[in-house]
Amino acid sequence: MSQVLTVPRPESLVVALDEVPLPLTAEALFGRRCAFELELGVGKGRFAIAWAQAHPEIGLLGVERARKYLELAALRAARAGVGNLRLVHTTAEDLMFRCLREGSLAAVHVYFPDPWPKKRHHKRRFFRPENVSRLAEVMEEGALLRVKTDHPEYAQVIREVVGADSRFVPVSAAEAFAQVPPTHFEIKYQGQGRPVHLMAWQRVSQF
């Protein structure tokens, strides 16, 4: 007897924030209690799909501000039959400050955030003290923050800003990324011989 597989529809993977109760929870999004993880800037979905497939026990929420990329990621995820991934069209800041419960995230992935290299645009960078502080609030104790960037100056800024928050302690990037699949940009940059900076922190209690 053949088995019928249920393939999710792309639109079923996209969460409309004005149609769901806030704050978002794993139970509401995935219909079960599970480790709730977040990717900020899901792009075309390469990492999110691979990570969700490799870890069916988790629920992964991906945020993307570019609707065309969000829709492409949803289409790819649906075709791959990924049921433990949800996507939301908004900014990282809106999601963190308005839509998440404190202490709810088991892991946060931030891969190749826009470095905004011009000095007058630095205020647009994601890694600012207020955003890092909010990250610490929405992450549970023991949660991992994983970050990748190809921009050396921004990498140093990220280390300084995250390192200034006592709720984050650095951990071995080699260990934190040992089983983490590459992103689209990572494959592209490695092919160009461009170094990629890997950084990881663990959320700890504040003393």
XYZ file of C-alpha atoms in Angstrom:
207
model
C 0.000 0.000 0.000
C 1.480 3.327 -1.046
C 1.870 6.126 1.463
C 0.414 9.536 0.696
C 2.729 12.347 1.745
C 1.254 15.678 2.728
C 3.108 18.504 1.023
C 2.571 21.947 2.593
C 1.299 24.770 0.424
C 3.703 27.741 0.196
C 1.113 30.143 1.611
C 0.584 27.896 4.634
C 4.192 28.500 5.670
C 3.859 32.299 5.688
C 2.572 33.884 8.901
C 0.454 37.035 8.562
C 1.207 38.981 11.729
C -2.091 40.862 11.626
C -4.024 37.582 11.661
C -2.390 35.707 14.544
C -2.219 36.273 18.302
C 0.919 37.928 19.593
C 3.402 37.155 20.980
C 4.220 34.267 18.667
C 4.766 30.876 20.272
C 6.011 27.530 19.023
C 2.731 25.924 20.069
C 0.692 28.358 17.982
C 2.973 28.231 14.944
C 3.745 24.509 14.839
C 0.950 22.936 16.857
C 3.318 21.398 19.390
C 5.837 22.238 22.054
C 9.324 22.298 20.610
C 12.590 24.205 20.657
C 11.789 27.540 18.992
C 14.561 28.920 16.771
C 14.818 32.090 14.705
C 16.697 33.078 11.565
C 16.936 36.813 10.938
C 17.148 37.457 7.197
C 16.086 34.157 5.674
C 16.760 35.304 2.099
C 15.912 32.629 -0.467
C 15.705 29.996 2.248
C 18.725 27.785 1.562
C 19.890 27.603 5.180
C 16.428 27.610 6.753
C 15.231 24.677 4.669
C 18.381 22.625 5.240
C 18.387 23.340 8.985
C 14.698 22.546 9.417
C 15.095 19.297 7.481
C 18.107 18.275 9.564
C 16.302 19.087 12.823
C 12.659 17.981 12.562
C 12.356 18.235 16.341
C 12.611 22.050 16.271
C 10.338 24.783 14.993
C 12.169 27.406 12.918
C 10.828 30.890 12.244
C 12.466 32.899 9.475
C 12.008 36.633 9.025
C 12.615 38.417 5.722
C 11.826 42.009 4.753
C 12.077 41.415 0.969
C 8.772 39.897 -0.073
C 10.100 38.373 -3.308
C 12.708 36.421 -1.363
C 10.177 35.402 1.277
C 7.828 34.027 -1.369
C 10.677 32.157 -3.062
C 11.759 30.666 0.262
C 8.181 29.566 0.966
C 7.909 27.938 -2.460
C 11.191 26.087 -2.018
C 10.266 24.958 1.489
C 6.899 23.662 0.305
C 8.491 21.757 -2.564
C 10.951 20.230 -0.093
C 8.079 19.153 2.142
C 9.342 21.106 5.136
C 6.649 21.310 7.788
C 8.603 22.764 10.718
C 9.442 26.115 9.113
C 7.384 29.293 9.193
C 8.181 32.582 7.479
C 7.166 36.131 8.272
C 7.413 39.292 6.174
C 8.630 42.102 8.410
C 11.820 43.608 9.781
C 13.979 41.914 12.385
C 13.350 44.787 14.786
C 9.577 44.625 14.438
C 9.596 40.896 15.051
C 11.862 41.080 18.092
C 10.276 44.031 19.855
C 6.611 43.414 19.025
C 6.105 39.748 18.275
C 8.269 37.588 20.533
C 7.905 36.529 24.133
C 10.844 36.970 26.492
C 12.870 33.823 27.054
C 11.214 31.963 24.178
C 14.049 31.284 21.710
C 16.393 28.293 21.880
C 18.697 29.634 19.146
C 19.109 32.642 16.859
C 20.839 32.583 13.465
C 22.044 35.821 11.842
C 23.921 35.132 8.624
C 25.433 37.866 6.467
C 23.449 40.833 7.779
C 23.769 43.975 5.677
C 27.036 45.660 6.782
C 25.932 49.120 5.638
C 29.600 50.037 5.015
C 29.133 53.797 4.632
C 29.549 55.581 7.957
C 26.367 57.608 7.559
C 24.442 54.331 7.245
C 25.895 52.612 10.321
C 22.750 53.465 12.283
C 20.881 51.020 10.020
C 23.018 48.060 11.043
C 21.222 45.324 12.925
C 23.924 44.841 15.541
C 23.340 47.863 17.739
C 23.223 47.797 21.557
C 19.438 48.083 21.762
C 18.920 45.180 19.351
C 21.456 42.973 21.103
C 19.774 43.735 24.419
C 16.419 42.696 22.995
C 17.958 39.516 21.599
C 19.135 38.649 25.093
C 15.616 39.230 26.410
C 13.872 36.938 23.917
C 16.468 34.140 24.160
C 16.248 31.494 26.859
C 19.169 30.711 29.129
C 21.607 28.426 27.315
C 20.449 29.508 23.845
C 23.044 30.007 21.112
C 23.493 33.097 18.959
C 25.295 32.223 15.716
C 26.545 34.948 13.369
C 28.360 34.946 10.017
C 29.696 37.883 8.005
C 32.214 38.444 5.236
C 32.781 42.065 6.269
C 35.843 42.296 8.587
C 35.044 45.727 10.030
C 31.466 44.740 10.780
C 32.696 41.482 12.325
C 34.741 43.509 14.792
C 31.765 45.736 15.566
C 29.575 42.678 16.163
C 32.136 41.187 18.553
C 32.322 44.448 20.483
C 28.573 45.094 20.653
C 27.591 41.551 21.613
C 30.582 41.247 23.929
C 29.491 44.365 25.803
C 26.308 42.598 26.948
C 27.108 40.419 29.967
C 24.242 38.077 29.104
C 26.286 36.729 26.188
C 29.506 34.749 26.553
C 31.584 33.708 23.523
C 31.785 30.016 22.687
C 33.854 28.029 20.210
C 32.745 28.891 16.680
C 34.240 25.625 15.422
C 31.946 23.675 17.730
C 28.908 25.916 17.262
C 29.069 25.645 13.466
C 30.259 22.039 13.197
C 26.914 20.784 11.864
C 25.560 24.040 10.407
C 24.916 23.968 6.627
C 26.275 26.822 4.489
C 24.156 29.700 3.276
C 23.856 30.910 -0.307
C 26.232 33.807 0.367
C 28.709 31.591 2.176
C 29.051 29.277 -0.816
C 29.396 32.277 -3.116
C 32.046 34.011 -1.010
C 34.052 30.861 -0.397
C 34.135 30.320 -4.153
C 35.614 33.800 -4.476
C 38.201 33.086 -1.792
C 36.648 35.674 0.494
C 37.077 34.940 4.233
C 33.927 34.380 6.270
C 33.895 35.322 9.957
C 32.067 32.843 12.203
C 31.011 33.989 15.682
C 28.952 32.364 18.406
C 27.731 33.266 21.889
C 25.675 31.542 24.550
C 22.953 33.326 26.472
C 23.688 33.113 30.186
C 22.153 34.447 33.372
C 23.050 38.021 34.238
C 24.827 38.266 37.568
